[in-house]
Short mmCIF file of C-alpha atoms in Angstrom, two decimals:
data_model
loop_
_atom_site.label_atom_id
_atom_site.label_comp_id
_atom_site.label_asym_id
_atom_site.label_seq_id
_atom_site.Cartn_x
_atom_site.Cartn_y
_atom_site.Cartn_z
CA UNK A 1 -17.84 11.62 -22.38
CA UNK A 2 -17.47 14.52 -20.18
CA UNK A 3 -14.30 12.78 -18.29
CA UNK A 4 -12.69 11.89 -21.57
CA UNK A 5 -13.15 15.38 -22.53
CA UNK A 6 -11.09 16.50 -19.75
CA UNK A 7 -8.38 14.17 -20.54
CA UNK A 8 -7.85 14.68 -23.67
CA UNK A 9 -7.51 18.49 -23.38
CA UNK A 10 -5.53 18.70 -19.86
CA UNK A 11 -2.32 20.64 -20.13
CA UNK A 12 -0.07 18.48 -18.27
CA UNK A 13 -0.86 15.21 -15.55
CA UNK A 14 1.20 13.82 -13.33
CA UNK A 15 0.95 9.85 -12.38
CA UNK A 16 2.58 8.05 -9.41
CA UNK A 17 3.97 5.45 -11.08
CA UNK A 18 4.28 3.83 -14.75
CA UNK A 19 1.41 2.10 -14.00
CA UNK A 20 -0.50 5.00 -13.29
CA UNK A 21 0.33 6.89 -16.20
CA UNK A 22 -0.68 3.78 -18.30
CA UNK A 23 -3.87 3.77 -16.62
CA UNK A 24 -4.03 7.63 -17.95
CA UNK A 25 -3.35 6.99 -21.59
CA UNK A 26 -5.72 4.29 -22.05
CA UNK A 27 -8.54 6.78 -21.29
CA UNK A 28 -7.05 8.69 -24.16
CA UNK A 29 -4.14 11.35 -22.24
CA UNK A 30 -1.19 12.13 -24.81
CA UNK A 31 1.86 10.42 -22.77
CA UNK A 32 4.27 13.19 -23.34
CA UNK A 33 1.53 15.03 -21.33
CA UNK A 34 1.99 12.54 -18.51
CA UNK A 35 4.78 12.77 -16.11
CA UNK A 36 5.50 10.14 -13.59
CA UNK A 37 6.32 11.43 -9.79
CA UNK A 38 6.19 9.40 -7.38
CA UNK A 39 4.31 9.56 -4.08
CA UNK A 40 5.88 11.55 -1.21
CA UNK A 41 5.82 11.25 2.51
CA UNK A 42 6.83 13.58 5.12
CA UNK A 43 9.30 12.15 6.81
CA UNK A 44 9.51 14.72 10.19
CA UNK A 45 5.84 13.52 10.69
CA UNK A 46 6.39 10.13 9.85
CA UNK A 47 9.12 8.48 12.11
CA UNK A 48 9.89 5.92 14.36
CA UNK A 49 8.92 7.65 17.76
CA UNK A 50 9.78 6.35 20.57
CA UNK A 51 8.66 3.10 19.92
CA UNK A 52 11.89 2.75 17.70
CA UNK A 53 12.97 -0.26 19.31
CA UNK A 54 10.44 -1.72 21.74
CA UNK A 55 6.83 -2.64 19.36
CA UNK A 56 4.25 -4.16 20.23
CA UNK A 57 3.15 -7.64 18.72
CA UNK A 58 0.01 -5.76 16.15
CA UNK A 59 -0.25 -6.23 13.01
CA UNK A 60 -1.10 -3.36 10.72
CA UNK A 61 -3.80 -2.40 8.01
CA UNK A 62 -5.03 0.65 6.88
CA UNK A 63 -6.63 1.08 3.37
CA UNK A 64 -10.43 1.32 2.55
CA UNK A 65 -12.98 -0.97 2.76
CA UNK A 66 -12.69 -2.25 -0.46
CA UNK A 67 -12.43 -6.30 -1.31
CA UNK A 68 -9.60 -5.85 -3.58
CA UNK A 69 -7.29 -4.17 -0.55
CA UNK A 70 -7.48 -7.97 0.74
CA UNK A 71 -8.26 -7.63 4.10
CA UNK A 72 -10.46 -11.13 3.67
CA UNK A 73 -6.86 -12.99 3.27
CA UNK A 74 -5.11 -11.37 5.77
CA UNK A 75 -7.92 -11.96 8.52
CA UNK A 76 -8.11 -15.76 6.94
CA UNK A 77 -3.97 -15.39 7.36
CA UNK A 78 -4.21 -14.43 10.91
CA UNK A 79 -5.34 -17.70 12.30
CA UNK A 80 -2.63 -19.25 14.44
CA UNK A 81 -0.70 -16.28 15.04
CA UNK A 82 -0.26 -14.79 18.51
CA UNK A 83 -0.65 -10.88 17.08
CA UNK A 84 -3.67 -9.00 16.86
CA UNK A 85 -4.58 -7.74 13.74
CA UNK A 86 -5.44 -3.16 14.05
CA UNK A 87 -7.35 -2.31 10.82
CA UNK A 88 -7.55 1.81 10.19
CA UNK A 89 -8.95 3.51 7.42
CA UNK A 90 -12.90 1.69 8.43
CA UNK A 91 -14.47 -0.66 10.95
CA UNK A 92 -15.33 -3.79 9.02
CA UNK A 93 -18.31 -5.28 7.20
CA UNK A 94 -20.29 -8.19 8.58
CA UNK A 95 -18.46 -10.51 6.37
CA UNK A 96 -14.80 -9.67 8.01
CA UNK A 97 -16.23 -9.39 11.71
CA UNK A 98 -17.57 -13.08 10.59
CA UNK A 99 -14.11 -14.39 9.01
CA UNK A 100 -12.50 -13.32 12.15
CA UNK A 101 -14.98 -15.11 14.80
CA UNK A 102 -14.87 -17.85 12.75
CA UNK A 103 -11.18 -18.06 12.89
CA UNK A 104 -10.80 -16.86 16.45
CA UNK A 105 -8.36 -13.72 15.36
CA UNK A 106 -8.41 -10.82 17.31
CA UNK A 107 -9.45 -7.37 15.36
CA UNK A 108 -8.82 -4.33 17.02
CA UNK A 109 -11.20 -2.14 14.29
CA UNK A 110 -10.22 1.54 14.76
CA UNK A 111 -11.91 2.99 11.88
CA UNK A 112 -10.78 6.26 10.40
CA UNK A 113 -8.67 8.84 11.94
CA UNK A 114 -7.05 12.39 11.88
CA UNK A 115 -4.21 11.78 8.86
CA UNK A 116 -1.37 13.30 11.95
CA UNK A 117 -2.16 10.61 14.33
CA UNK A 118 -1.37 7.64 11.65
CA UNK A 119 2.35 7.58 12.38
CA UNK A 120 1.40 6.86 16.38
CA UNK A 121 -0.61 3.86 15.04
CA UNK A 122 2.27 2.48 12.49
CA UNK A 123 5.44 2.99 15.46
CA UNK A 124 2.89 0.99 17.49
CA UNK A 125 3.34 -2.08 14.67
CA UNK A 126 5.07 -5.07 14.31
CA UNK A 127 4.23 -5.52 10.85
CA UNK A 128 2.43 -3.76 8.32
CA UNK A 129 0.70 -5.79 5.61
CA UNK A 130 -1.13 -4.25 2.51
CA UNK A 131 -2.28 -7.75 0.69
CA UNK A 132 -4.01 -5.80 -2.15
CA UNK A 133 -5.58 -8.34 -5.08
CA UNK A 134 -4.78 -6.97 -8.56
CA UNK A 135 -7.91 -7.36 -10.61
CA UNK A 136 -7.41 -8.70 -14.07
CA UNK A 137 -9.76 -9.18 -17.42
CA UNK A 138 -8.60 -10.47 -20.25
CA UNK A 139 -11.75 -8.81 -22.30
CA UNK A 140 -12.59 -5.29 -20.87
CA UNK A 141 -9.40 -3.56 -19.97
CA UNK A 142 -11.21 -0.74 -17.87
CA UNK A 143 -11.93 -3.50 -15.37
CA UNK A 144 -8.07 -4.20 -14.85
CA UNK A 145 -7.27 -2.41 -11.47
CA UNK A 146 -3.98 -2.61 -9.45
CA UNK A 147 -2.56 -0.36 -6.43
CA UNK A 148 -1.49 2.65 -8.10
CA UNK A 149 1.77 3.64 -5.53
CA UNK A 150 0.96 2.75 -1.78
CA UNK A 151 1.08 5.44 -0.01
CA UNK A 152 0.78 3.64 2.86
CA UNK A 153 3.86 1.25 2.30
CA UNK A 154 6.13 4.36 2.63
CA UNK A 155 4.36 5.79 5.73
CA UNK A 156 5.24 2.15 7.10
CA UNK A 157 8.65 2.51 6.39
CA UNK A 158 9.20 6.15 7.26
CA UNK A 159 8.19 4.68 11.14
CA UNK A 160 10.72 2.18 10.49
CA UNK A 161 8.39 -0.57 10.14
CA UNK A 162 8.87 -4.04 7.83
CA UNK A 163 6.15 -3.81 5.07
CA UNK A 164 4.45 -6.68 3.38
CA UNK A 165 2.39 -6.69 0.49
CA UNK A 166 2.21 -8.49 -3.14
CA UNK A 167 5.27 -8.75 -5.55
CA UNK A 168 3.69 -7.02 -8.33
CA UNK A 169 4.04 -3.26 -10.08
CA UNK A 170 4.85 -0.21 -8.11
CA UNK A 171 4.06 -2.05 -4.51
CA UNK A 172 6.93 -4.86 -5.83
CA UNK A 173 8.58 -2.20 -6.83
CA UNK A 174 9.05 -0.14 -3.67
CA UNK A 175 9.88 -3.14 -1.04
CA UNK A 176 12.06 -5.36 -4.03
CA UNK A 177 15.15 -3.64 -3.18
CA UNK A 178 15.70 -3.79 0.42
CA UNK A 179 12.97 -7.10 2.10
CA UNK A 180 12.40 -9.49 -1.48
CA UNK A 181 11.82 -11.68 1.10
CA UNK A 182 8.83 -9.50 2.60
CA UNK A 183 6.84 -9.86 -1.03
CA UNK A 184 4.08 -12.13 -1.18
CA UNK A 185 4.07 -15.13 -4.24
CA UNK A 186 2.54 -13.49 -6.97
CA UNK A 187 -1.17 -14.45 -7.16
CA UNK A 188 -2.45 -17.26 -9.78
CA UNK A 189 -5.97 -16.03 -11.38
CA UNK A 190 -9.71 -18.21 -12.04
CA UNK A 191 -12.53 -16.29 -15.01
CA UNK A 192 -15.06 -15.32 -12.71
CA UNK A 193 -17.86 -15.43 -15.84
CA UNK A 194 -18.26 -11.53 -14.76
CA UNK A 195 -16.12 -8.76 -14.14
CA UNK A 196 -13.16 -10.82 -15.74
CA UNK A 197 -11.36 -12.61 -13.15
CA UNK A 198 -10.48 -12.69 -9.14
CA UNK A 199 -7.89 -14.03 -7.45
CA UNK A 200 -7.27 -17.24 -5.38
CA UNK A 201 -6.80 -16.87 -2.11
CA UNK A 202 -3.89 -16.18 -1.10
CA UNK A 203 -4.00 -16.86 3.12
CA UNK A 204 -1.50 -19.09 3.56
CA UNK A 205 1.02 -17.26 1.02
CA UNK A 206 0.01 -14.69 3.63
CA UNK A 207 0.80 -16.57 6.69
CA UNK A 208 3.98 -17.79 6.03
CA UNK A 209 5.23 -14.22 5.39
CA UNK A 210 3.77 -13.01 8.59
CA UNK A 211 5.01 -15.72 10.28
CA UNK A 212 8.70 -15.17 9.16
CA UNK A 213 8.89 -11.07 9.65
CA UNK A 214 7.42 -11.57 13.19
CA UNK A 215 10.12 -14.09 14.04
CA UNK A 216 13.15 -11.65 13.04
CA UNK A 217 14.84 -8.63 14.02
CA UNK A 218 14.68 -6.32 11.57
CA UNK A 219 17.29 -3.43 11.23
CA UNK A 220 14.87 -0.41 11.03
CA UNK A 221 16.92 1.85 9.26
CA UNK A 222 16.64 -0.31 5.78
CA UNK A 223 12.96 0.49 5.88
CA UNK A 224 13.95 4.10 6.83
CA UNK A 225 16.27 4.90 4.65
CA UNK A 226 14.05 3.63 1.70
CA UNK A 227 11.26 6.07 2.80
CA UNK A 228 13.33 8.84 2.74
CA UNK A 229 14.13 8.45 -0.91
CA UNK A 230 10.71 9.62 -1.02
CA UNK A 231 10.71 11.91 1.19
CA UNK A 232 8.88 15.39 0.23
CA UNK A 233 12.01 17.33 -0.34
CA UNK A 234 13.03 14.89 -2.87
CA UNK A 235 9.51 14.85 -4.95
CA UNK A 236 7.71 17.23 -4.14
CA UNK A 237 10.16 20.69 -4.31
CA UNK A 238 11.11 19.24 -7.65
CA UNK A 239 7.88 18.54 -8.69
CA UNK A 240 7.03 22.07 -8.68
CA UNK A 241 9.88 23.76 -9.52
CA UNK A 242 9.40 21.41 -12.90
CA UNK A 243 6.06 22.98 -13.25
CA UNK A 244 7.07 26.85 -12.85
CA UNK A 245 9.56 26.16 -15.68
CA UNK A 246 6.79 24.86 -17.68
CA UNK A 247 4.42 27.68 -17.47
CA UNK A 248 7.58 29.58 -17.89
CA UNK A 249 7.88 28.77 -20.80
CA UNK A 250 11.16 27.21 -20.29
#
């Protein structure tokens, strides 16, 4: 009640992407209240290094531990393929450090670290993979959850690196227009009789992506180039100047 007190009587919010904003009204926010800005990333920390053109053979994770970020799938996805897999952001549950004994994949689990050393960590990567499972319920909409943005997918790219994640809202959107080929199938989804529904695994959907954007040479600067359209100087300078007009009056 508190929460929905808030909302209703903020001044102005700002959302990352449609989605977001969505998200915002359905907890009762007026949308003209709601501007959409996109995340930002700053692209004189985030860059290719000097491992620009010679990677190493790692594949890349960093999100929460959290079972709709998918990390399950991508350790299941792993299997048969030469790269180690470098999770940041925790160090596993029992459950993953299981899935990837059991399927002989090699997990180098950094944990959490300083946000500044990140970009040493992605121009390290082959790949980066974000396999995040939307959550769906056809009953009790405040179950529904999605990736907001992805940060992370533009930090990727800012270090020149070829993302991967699912083909659906603002993630499809940011990778659609320059690697289609880099978005996973979108997921089919089974009533789990509880929170509303999960999705089927989607490993080998996984695989077969990995598998291809290991295999090719990328041209970096694609990747790049998107990032920058996001860069801070584009969103956030804007951003405020928007908001100094508004309490402006203007």
């Amino acid at each position: 009640k508190g929460a929905l007190g808030c909302i209703q009587s903020a001044w102005k919010f700002t959302a990352h992407s449609e989605l977001a904003k969505a998200t915002l009204v359905l907890d009762g926010a007026v949308p003209d209240k709601v501007r959409v800005i996109p995340g930002a990333v700053n692209t004189d920390i985030f860059t290719p290094g000097g491992g620009y053109y010679e990677r190493g053979a790692a594949v890349l994770f960093v999100g929460r531990d959290a079972a709709e970020k998918g990390l399950s799938d991508l350790i299941c996805a792993m299997h048969g393929l030469k790269a180690e897999l470098w999770v940041v952001g925790h160090m596993g549950n029992e459950w993953h450090r299981r899935l990837a004994e059991h399927y002989d994949v090699s997990v180098r689990w950094i944990g959490k670290v300083p946000w500044r050393e990140l970009p040493k960590l992605y121009q390290q990567a082959r790949v980066f993979c974000l396999p995040s499972i939307p959550l769906v319920s056809n009953t009790d909409p405040y179950a529904n959850w999605t990736e907001q943005f992805g940060q992370v997918l533009i930090e990727a790219m800012a270090c020149g690196v070829p993302v991967i994640t699912q083909n659906f809202g603002p993630m499809g959107d940011l990778i659609r227009p320059i690697t289609p080929e880099l978005l996973l199938s979108p997921l089919e989804f089974v009533p789990d009789g509880q929170s509303g529904t999960e999705a089927i695994p989607s490993s080998d959907e996984i695989y077969r992506v990995l598998q291809y954007a290991e295999k090719r040479m990328w041209n970096r600067d694609l990747f790049m180039n998107r990032a920058k359209e996001f860069d801070y100087d584009e969103i956030i300078i804007p951003m405020w100047e928007s908001y100094l007009r508004s309490i402006e009056g203007e």
